[in-house]
Short mmCIF file of C-alpha atoms in Angstrom, two decimals:
data_model
loop_
_atom_site.label_atom_id
_atom_site.label_comp_id
_atom_site.label_asym_id
_atom_site.label_seq_id
_atom_site.Cartn_x
_atom_site.Cartn_y
_atom_site.Cartn_z
CA UNK A 130 115.97 93.18 118.24
CA UNK A 131 114.00 96.43 118.33
CA UNK A 132 112.10 95.37 115.22
CA UNK A 133 110.92 92.12 116.68
CA UNK A 134 109.90 93.80 119.90
CA UNK A 135 107.85 96.52 118.23
CA UNK A 136 106.18 94.00 115.91
CA UNK A 137 105.27 91.75 118.78
CA UNK A 138 103.92 94.74 120.70
CA UNK A 139 101.76 95.93 117.83
CA UNK A 140 100.40 92.42 117.25
CA UNK A 141 99.44 92.12 120.94
CA UNK A 142 97.72 95.51 121.18
CA UNK A 143 94.10 95.49 119.97
CA UNK A 144 92.96 98.03 117.34
CA UNK A 145 93.10 101.34 119.13
CA UNK A 146 90.38 103.15 117.22
CA UNK A 147 88.66 103.26 113.83
CA UNK A 148 87.04 100.36 111.99
CA UNK A 149 87.25 96.85 113.34
CA UNK A 150 90.24 95.00 111.92
CA UNK A 151 92.27 98.12 111.16
CA UNK A 152 94.54 99.77 113.65
CA UNK A 153 96.99 102.47 112.66
CA UNK A 154 99.84 99.99 112.10
CA UNK A 155 97.78 97.82 109.78
CA UNK A 156 96.65 100.83 107.72
CA UNK A 157 100.30 101.85 107.40
CA UNK A 158 101.33 98.34 106.39
CA UNK A 159 98.74 98.15 103.61
CA UNK A 160 99.56 101.69 102.43
CA UNK A 161 103.28 100.87 102.14
CA UNK A 162 102.41 97.70 100.21
CA UNK A 163 100.37 99.76 97.73
CA UNK A 164 103.04 102.50 97.44
CA UNK A 165 105.60 99.80 96.58
CA UNK A 166 103.28 98.21 94.02
CA UNK A 167 102.31 101.28 92.06
CA UNK A 168 104.62 104.06 93.26
CA UNK A 169 103.94 106.67 95.93
CA UNK A 170 103.26 109.52 93.50
CA UNK A 171 100.88 107.41 91.42
CA UNK A 172 98.85 106.32 94.49
CA UNK A 173 95.91 108.52 95.45
CA UNK A 174 94.11 108.62 98.79
CA UNK A 175 91.12 107.13 96.93
CA UNK A 176 93.28 104.19 95.77
CA UNK A 177 94.31 103.65 99.39
CA UNK A 178 90.75 103.86 100.69
CA UNK A 179 89.66 101.38 98.00
CA UNK A 180 92.43 98.91 98.88
CA UNK A 181 91.51 99.14 102.56
CA UNK A 182 87.76 99.00 101.92
CA UNK A 183 87.39 102.20 103.96
CA UNK A 184 85.87 105.55 103.12
CA UNK A 185 88.31 108.44 102.69
CA UNK A 186 87.04 109.97 105.93
CA UNK A 187 87.59 106.70 107.84
CA UNK A 188 91.13 106.66 106.45
CA UNK A 189 91.71 110.27 107.58
CA UNK A 190 90.71 109.08 111.05
CA UNK A 191 94.03 107.15 111.14
CA UNK A 192 96.32 109.47 109.15
CA UNK A 193 95.88 113.13 108.29
CA UNK A 194 97.42 112.79 104.80
CA UNK A 195 99.14 110.51 102.31
CA UNK A 196 102.34 112.37 103.22
CA UNK A 197 102.00 111.40 106.88
CA UNK A 198 101.86 107.73 105.86
CA UNK A 199 105.03 108.24 103.81
CA UNK A 200 106.78 110.08 106.65
CA UNK A 201 105.98 107.38 109.21
CA UNK A 202 107.05 104.56 106.87
CA UNK A 203 110.34 106.28 105.97
CA UNK A 204 111.01 106.99 109.65
CA UNK A 205 110.57 103.29 110.42
CA UNK A 206 113.13 102.32 107.77
CA UNK A 207 115.62 105.05 108.68
CA UNK A 208 115.17 104.41 112.39
CA UNK A 209 115.98 100.74 111.82
CA UNK A 210 119.19 101.55 109.93
CA UNK A 211 120.27 104.29 112.32
CA UNK A 212 119.53 101.94 115.23
CA UNK A 213 122.25 99.62 113.90
CA UNK A 214 124.85 102.35 114.40
CA UNK A 215 123.67 102.91 117.99
CA UNK A 216 124.06 99.26 119.01
CA UNK A 217 127.02 98.55 121.33
CA UNK A 218 128.60 96.25 118.71
CA UNK A 219 128.75 99.22 116.29
CA UNK A 220 130.32 101.51 118.88
CA UNK A 221 132.89 99.39 120.69
CA UNK A 222 135.81 97.29 119.57
CA UNK A 223 137.96 97.35 116.46
CA UNK A 224 136.73 99.12 113.34
CA UNK A 225 137.00 95.75 111.59
CA UNK A 226 134.56 94.10 113.98
CA UNK A 227 132.25 97.12 113.99
CA UNK A 228 132.13 97.24 110.19
CA UNK A 229 131.29 93.55 109.95
CA UNK A 230 128.55 93.97 112.54
CA UNK A 231 127.06 96.99 110.72
CA UNK A 232 126.94 95.23 107.34
CA UNK A 233 125.32 92.07 108.72
CA UNK A 234 122.88 94.04 110.91
CA UNK A 235 121.90 96.27 107.96
CA UNK A 236 121.01 93.13 105.96
CA UNK A 237 118.86 92.02 108.91
CA UNK A 238 117.03 95.38 109.02
CA UNK A 239 116.37 95.10 105.27
CA UNK A 240 114.85 91.67 105.67
CA UNK A 241 112.86 92.53 108.83
CA UNK A 242 111.55 95.84 107.47
CA UNK A 243 111.49 94.88 103.79
CA UNK A 244 108.43 96.96 102.75
CA UNK A 245 109.46 100.22 104.44
CA UNK A 246 113.11 99.93 103.37
CA UNK A 247 111.96 99.20 99.80
CA UNK A 248 109.92 102.41 99.91
CA UNK A 249 112.90 104.33 101.33
CA UNK A 250 115.22 103.12 98.57
CA UNK A 251 112.82 104.30 95.86
CA UNK A 252 112.54 107.83 97.24
CA UNK A 253 113.79 110.35 94.66
CA UNK A 254 113.45 113.58 96.66
CA UNK A 255 110.06 114.88 95.47
CA UNK A 256 108.72 117.08 98.28
CA UNK A 257 109.89 117.92 101.79
CA UNK A 258 109.31 114.48 103.34
CA UNK A 259 111.43 112.75 100.69
CA UNK A 260 114.12 115.44 100.89
CA UNK A 261 114.37 114.97 104.66
CA UNK A 262 114.59 111.18 104.24
CA UNK A 263 117.36 111.53 101.65
CA UNK A 264 119.29 113.81 104.02
CA UNK A 265 119.06 111.17 106.79
CA UNK A 266 120.17 108.47 104.32
CA UNK A 267 123.21 110.56 103.34
CA UNK A 268 124.14 110.99 107.01
CA UNK A 269 123.91 107.22 107.55
CA UNK A 270 126.10 106.64 104.46
CA UNK A 271 128.66 109.13 105.74
CA UNK A 272 128.86 107.42 109.14
CA UNK A 273 129.40 104.05 107.46
CA UNK A 274 132.01 105.54 105.10
CA UNK A 275 133.85 106.89 108.16
CA UNK A 276 133.81 103.37 109.61
CA UNK A 277 135.24 101.95 106.36
CA UNK A 278 137.98 104.60 106.50
CA UNK A 279 138.73 103.62 110.14
CA UNK A 280 138.93 99.96 109.13
CA UNK A 281 141.31 100.98 106.35
CA UNK A 282 143.61 102.77 108.82
CA UNK A 283 143.47 99.71 111.07
CA UNK A 284 144.55 97.53 108.15
CA UNK A 285 141.42 95.37 107.71
CA UNK A 286 140.30 97.13 104.54
CA UNK A 287 142.67 97.45 101.57
CA UNK A 288 144.31 100.84 101.34
CA UNK A 289 143.96 100.95 97.53
CA UNK A 290 140.17 101.34 97.71
CA UNK A 291 138.45 104.72 97.98
CA UNK A 292 136.46 104.50 101.26
CA UNK A 293 133.44 106.49 100.00
CA UNK A 294 133.24 104.60 96.69
CA UNK A 295 133.70 101.21 98.41
CA UNK A 296 130.91 102.11 100.85
CA UNK A 297 128.58 103.02 98.00
CA UNK A 298 129.33 99.73 96.26
CA UNK A 299 128.93 97.62 99.39
CA UNK A 300 125.64 99.29 100.34
CA UNK A 301 124.56 99.10 96.70
CA UNK A 302 124.90 95.34 97.06
CA UNK A 303 123.16 95.27 100.46
CA UNK A 304 120.28 97.49 99.27
CA UNK A 305 119.78 95.50 96.04
CA UNK A 306 118.42 92.71 98.22
CA UNK A 307 115.04 94.50 98.40
CA UNK A 308 114.61 93.94 94.65
CA UNK A 309 114.39 90.16 94.89
CA UNK A 310 114.32 88.97 98.50
CA UNK A 311 111.15 87.24 99.69
CA UNK A 312 110.80 86.13 103.32
CA UNK A 313 109.16 82.88 102.16
CA UNK A 314 111.86 82.25 99.51
CA UNK A 315 114.74 79.75 99.63
CA UNK A 316 117.30 82.07 101.30
CA UNK A 317 116.85 82.73 105.03
CA UNK A 318 117.97 85.94 106.71
CA UNK A 319 121.08 84.50 108.37
CA UNK A 320 122.29 82.80 105.20
CA UNK A 321 121.83 86.05 103.32
CA UNK A 322 123.74 88.10 105.91
CA UNK A 323 126.56 85.52 105.93
CA UNK A 324 126.80 85.40 102.11
CA UNK A 325 126.80 89.21 101.82
CA UNK A 326 129.61 89.43 104.38
CA UNK A 327 131.55 86.68 102.59
CA UNK A 328 131.35 88.48 99.22
CA UNK A 329 132.00 91.93 100.70
CA UNK A 330 134.99 90.96 102.83
CA UNK A 331 136.65 88.21 100.80
CA UNK A 332 135.28 88.65 97.28
CA UNK A 333 134.48 85.88 94.84
CA UNK A 334 138.03 84.76 94.17
CA UNK A 335 139.38 81.61 95.78
CA UNK A 336 142.22 82.47 98.16
CA UNK B 128 132.01 99.93 71.21
CA UNK B 129 128.58 99.63 69.62
CA UNK B 130 127.24 102.40 71.85
CA UNK B 131 129.86 104.89 70.78
CA UNK B 132 129.36 104.02 67.13
CA UNK B 133 125.60 104.40 67.22
CA UNK B 134 125.83 107.65 69.18
CA UNK B 135 128.33 109.09 66.74
CA UNK B 136 126.10 107.99 63.85
CA UNK B 137 122.96 109.56 65.31
CA UNK B 138 124.80 112.80 66.01
CA UNK B 139 125.97 112.97 62.39
CA UNK B 140 122.55 112.28 60.83
CA UNK B 141 120.31 115.34 60.54
CA UNK B 142 116.78 115.26 62.02
CA UNK B 143 114.93 112.82 59.81
CA UNK B 144 111.46 114.27 60.09
CA UNK B 145 109.22 116.29 62.40
CA UNK B 146 110.04 119.64 64.02
CA UNK B 147 113.43 121.20 63.61
CA UNK B 148 115.77 120.22 66.43
CA UNK B 149 113.97 116.97 67.24
CA UNK B 150 114.75 113.72 65.55
CA UNK B 151 113.44 110.41 66.85
CA UNK B 152 116.53 109.77 69.00
CA UNK B 153 116.31 113.14 70.70
CA UNK B 154 112.59 112.68 71.47
CA UNK B 155 113.43 109.28 72.98
CA UNK B 156 116.27 110.76 75.04
CA UNK B 157 114.06 113.47 76.54
CA UNK B 158 111.23 111.00 77.17
CA UNK B 159 113.55 108.63 79.08
CA UNK B 160 114.84 111.58 81.12
CA UNK B 161 111.26 112.48 82.09
CA UNK B 162 110.29 108.84 82.84
CA UNK B 163 113.30 108.60 85.19
CA UNK B 164 112.41 111.89 86.90
CA UNK B 165 108.77 111.25 87.64
CA UNK B 166 108.19 107.56 86.90
CA UNK B 167 106.88 105.99 83.68
CA UNK B 168 103.36 105.35 84.98
CA UNK B 169 103.03 108.89 86.33
CA UNK B 170 104.13 110.46 83.03
CA UNK B 171 101.35 111.29 80.54
CA UNK B 172 101.73 111.92 76.82
CA UNK B 173 100.72 115.52 77.62
CA UNK B 174 103.60 115.80 80.13
CA UNK B 175 105.96 114.57 77.42
CA UNK B 176 104.60 116.95 74.79
CA UNK B 177 104.94 119.83 77.29
CA UNK B 178 108.55 118.94 78.12
CA UNK B 179 109.38 118.75 74.41
CA UNK B 180 107.43 121.88 73.54
CA UNK B 181 105.57 119.89 70.90
CA UNK B 182 101.87 119.29 70.34
CA UNK B 183 100.63 115.76 71.08
CA UNK B 184 100.12 115.19 67.37
CA UNK B 185 103.69 116.28 66.57
CA UNK B 186 104.87 113.82 69.22
CA UNK B 187 102.78 111.01 67.69
CA UNK B 188 104.59 111.77 64.44
CA UNK B 189 107.73 110.30 66.06
CA UNK B 190 106.25 107.55 68.25
CA UNK B 191 102.84 105.91 68.10
CA UNK B 192 102.47 105.64 71.89
CA UNK B 193 104.11 106.14 75.27
CA UNK B 194 104.55 102.37 75.34
CA UNK B 195 106.58 102.45 72.13
CA UNK B 196 108.98 104.92 73.76
CA UNK B 197 109.31 102.58 76.74
CA UNK B 198 109.83 99.54 74.51
CA UNK B 199 112.58 101.22 72.46
CA UNK B 200 114.37 102.52 75.58
CA UNK B 201 114.26 99.13 77.32
CA UNK B 202 115.48 97.41 74.15
CA UNK B 203 118.47 99.77 74.05
CA UNK B 204 119.41 98.91 77.64
CA UNK B 205 118.85 95.17 77.25
CA UNK B 206 120.60 95.12 73.87
CA UNK B 207 123.62 96.77 75.48
CA UNK B 208 123.80 94.18 78.27
CA UNK B 209 123.13 91.22 75.99
CA UNK B 210 125.76 92.59 73.59
CA UNK B 211 128.35 92.11 76.36
CA UNK B 212 127.68 88.35 76.35
CA UNK B 213 128.10 88.21 72.56
CA UNK B 214 131.54 89.84 72.58
CA UNK B 215 134.45 87.47 71.82
CA UNK B 216 135.98 88.13 75.27
CA UNK B 217 132.78 86.78 76.87
CA UNK B 218 132.77 83.66 74.70
CA UNK B 219 136.38 82.52 74.55
CA UNK B 220 138.99 81.72 77.14
CA UNK B 221 138.74 80.65 80.77
CA UNK B 222 135.52 81.21 82.71
CA UNK B 223 137.59 83.36 85.08
CA UNK B 224 138.66 85.74 82.30
CA UNK B 225 135.18 85.74 80.75
CA UNK B 226 133.52 86.57 84.08
CA UNK B 227 135.90 89.46 84.74
CA UNK B 228 135.27 90.80 81.24
CA UNK B 229 131.48 90.56 81.64
CA UNK B 230 131.44 92.41 84.98
CA UNK B 231 133.68 95.24 83.77
CA UNK B 232 131.83 95.52 80.44
CA UNK B 233 128.44 95.58 82.21
CA UNK B 234 129.67 98.54 84.30
CA UNK B 235 130.67 100.26 81.04
CA UNK B 236 127.22 99.69 79.52
CA UNK B 237 125.60 101.14 82.66
CA UNK B 238 127.72 104.27 82.42
CA UNK B 239 127.34 104.66 78.63
CA UNK B 240 123.59 104.02 78.63
CA UNK B 241 122.84 105.39 82.09
CA UNK B 242 119.32 106.78 81.39
CA UNK B 243 117.95 103.72 79.60
CA UNK B 244 119.52 101.25 82.07
CA UNK B 245 118.12 103.32 84.96
CA UNK B 246 114.68 103.01 83.37
CA UNK B 247 115.17 99.25 82.89
CA UNK B 248 116.13 98.73 86.53
CA UNK B 249 112.98 100.46 87.75
CA UNK B 250 110.65 98.30 85.67
CA UNK B 251 108.24 96.38 87.94
CA UNK B 252 106.35 94.33 85.35
CA UNK B 253 103.25 96.46 84.79
CA UNK B 254 102.00 95.62 81.30
CA UNK B 255 103.29 93.50 78.43
CA UNK B 256 106.31 95.65 77.53
CA UNK B 257 107.63 95.58 81.11
CA UNK B 258 106.92 91.84 81.42
CA UNK B 259 108.91 91.14 78.26
CA UNK B 260 111.80 93.28 79.52
CA UNK B 261 111.84 91.45 82.87
CA UNK B 262 111.93 88.11 81.02
CA UNK B 263 114.98 89.27 79.00
CA UNK B 264 116.66 90.49 82.22
CA UNK B 265 116.09 87.12 83.86
CA UNK B 266 117.67 85.37 80.86
CA UNK B 267 120.71 87.66 81.08
CA UNK B 268 121.01 86.94 84.82
CA UNK B 269 120.80 83.19 84.18
CA UNK B 270 123.59 83.34 81.58
CA UNK B 271 125.81 85.25 84.02
CA UNK B 272 124.96 82.84 86.85
CA UNK B 273 126.03 79.96 84.55
CA UNK B 274 129.32 81.77 83.97
CA UNK B 275 129.83 82.17 87.74
CA UNK B 276 129.14 78.44 88.16
CA UNK B 277 131.72 77.67 85.41
CA UNK B 278 134.26 79.89 87.16
CA UNK B 279 133.52 77.99 90.37
CA UNK B 280 134.20 74.64 88.69
CA UNK B 281 137.42 76.08 87.28
CA UNK B 282 138.48 77.14 90.78
CA UNK B 283 138.48 80.94 90.37
CA UNK B 284 135.30 81.42 92.39
CA UNK B 285 135.02 80.02 95.91
CA UNK B 286 133.07 76.80 96.07
CA UNK B 287 131.31 77.79 99.31
CA UNK B 288 129.23 80.48 97.56
CA UNK B 289 125.88 79.78 95.94
CA UNK B 290 126.39 80.79 92.27
CA UNK B 291 122.89 82.22 91.78
CA UNK B 292 122.95 84.18 95.04
CA UNK B 293 126.50 85.45 94.41
CA UNK B 294 125.42 86.60 90.92
CA UNK B 295 122.44 88.48 92.36
CA UNK B 296 124.68 90.19 94.91
CA UNK B 297 127.38 91.10 92.37
CA UNK B 298 124.87 92.48 89.87
CA UNK B 299 123.05 94.20 92.73
CA UNK B 300 126.30 96.07 93.34
CA UNK B 301 126.84 96.76 89.62
CA UNK B 302 123.27 97.95 89.10
CA UNK B 303 123.28 100.18 92.17
CA UNK B 304 125.67 102.43 90.28
CA UNK B 305 122.71 103.98 88.39
CA UNK B 306 121.45 105.43 91.69
CA UNK B 307 124.39 107.77 92.19
CA UNK B 308 126.73 107.77 89.18
CA UNK B 309 126.99 111.02 87.22
CA UNK B 310 129.15 111.19 84.07
CA UNK B 311 130.43 114.62 85.14
CA UNK B 312 131.17 113.46 88.72
CA UNK B 313 134.55 112.65 90.27
CA UNK B 314 134.65 108.94 89.30
CA UNK B 315 135.41 108.12 85.67
CA UNK B 316 134.11 105.00 83.94
CA UNK B 317 137.39 103.08 83.97
CA UNK B 318 138.06 103.82 87.66
CA UNK B 319 134.54 102.64 88.47
CA UNK B 320 134.90 99.40 86.49
CA UNK B 321 138.28 98.73 88.12
CA UNK B 322 136.96 99.40 91.64
CA UNK B 323 133.88 97.21 91.12
CA UNK B 324 136.09 94.35 89.89
CA UNK B 325 138.46 94.84 92.85
CA UNK B 326 135.63 94.63 95.39
CA UNK B 327 133.83 91.79 93.60
CA UNK B 328 136.88 89.58 93.09
CA UNK B 329 139.01 90.32 96.14
CA UNK B 330 136.61 91.86 98.66
CA UNK B 331 137.41 94.65 101.08
CA UNK B 332 139.73 92.68 103.35
CA UNK B 333 143.49 93.13 103.10
CA UNK B 334 145.14 89.91 101.93
#
């Protein structure tokens, strides 16, 4: 997956510039961690510098502003989700198969990019960067809702459900995973994706 | 419902003390609105006083601290959810019927108490008040997970699902409603509760 590839690449590349031990990716990672802990708005550049053990000017060497850190992190999360819709499995075949692929792959992006997706899901639209991220999220939601509607026409999804509302509920469930999932916890990524698909497609009730 | 009764009561009672137009309930309502807009941690007592058009001392006449406002709001949300489990329909009858009641009634509490439940769901455990609220939430989740396990033993819920994980996913879906639901929007409370139950129990797939 794209995620794995880019992670492996960044781990293999030595720090490009700045203080030893911190490349741009590592600064971003620690910033996102701090934003998730105490909220983006409540985090100052001084807080960030303190967490990193860098001076503010050393930090500005990597990123020109707190907003740039936010923009890059949100782009990572959105790029991961949008990437799911570009995969061949999301573009070819029956709507039923495509929908199942998209739901399972979205769970995988959440798990693989947990910190940046967590940040994305807490964005409330304060400022231009957050507004732009919300607009991209809405577009993603609309593309998935269209897929649900296609699957309804095909007969996989029940006709009595409202496609937009069902999409909100299903992605509400998928997104809620960021609130409790821990990579070192008892549930692995594949089990989670399988269980989400089972609940979403078949529901709790015994058939 | 309790909610309706207490709302009706507070609307009928004139402002008990303080400035005209603000009783304790109204101050709380506006405070919760502001906490949800800009985050509890990022909201100062001065911000609150400014939004209310009151001096800080007039505000302290109603509440002794920002933390007291948080505590009362979280207690309202938690009390509403816990109240669902105390209702006769959650205590008598088959686990299947009790589980269905609890899910639909939880959706109703979310809609009726949208601002305070929104605040509750954003609590991250900073400070004693938030820690206590998280502990009560965990207890609620455990009681619902026990109900899911009962419904599994009874045969309503599929045996191949993990009860705790399925409960997290179902309540993830229920709770996600606070992110988009608006009382004046196109989906009314009963439609929402019905649709959530349909997805949770039967899933998307045509039978």
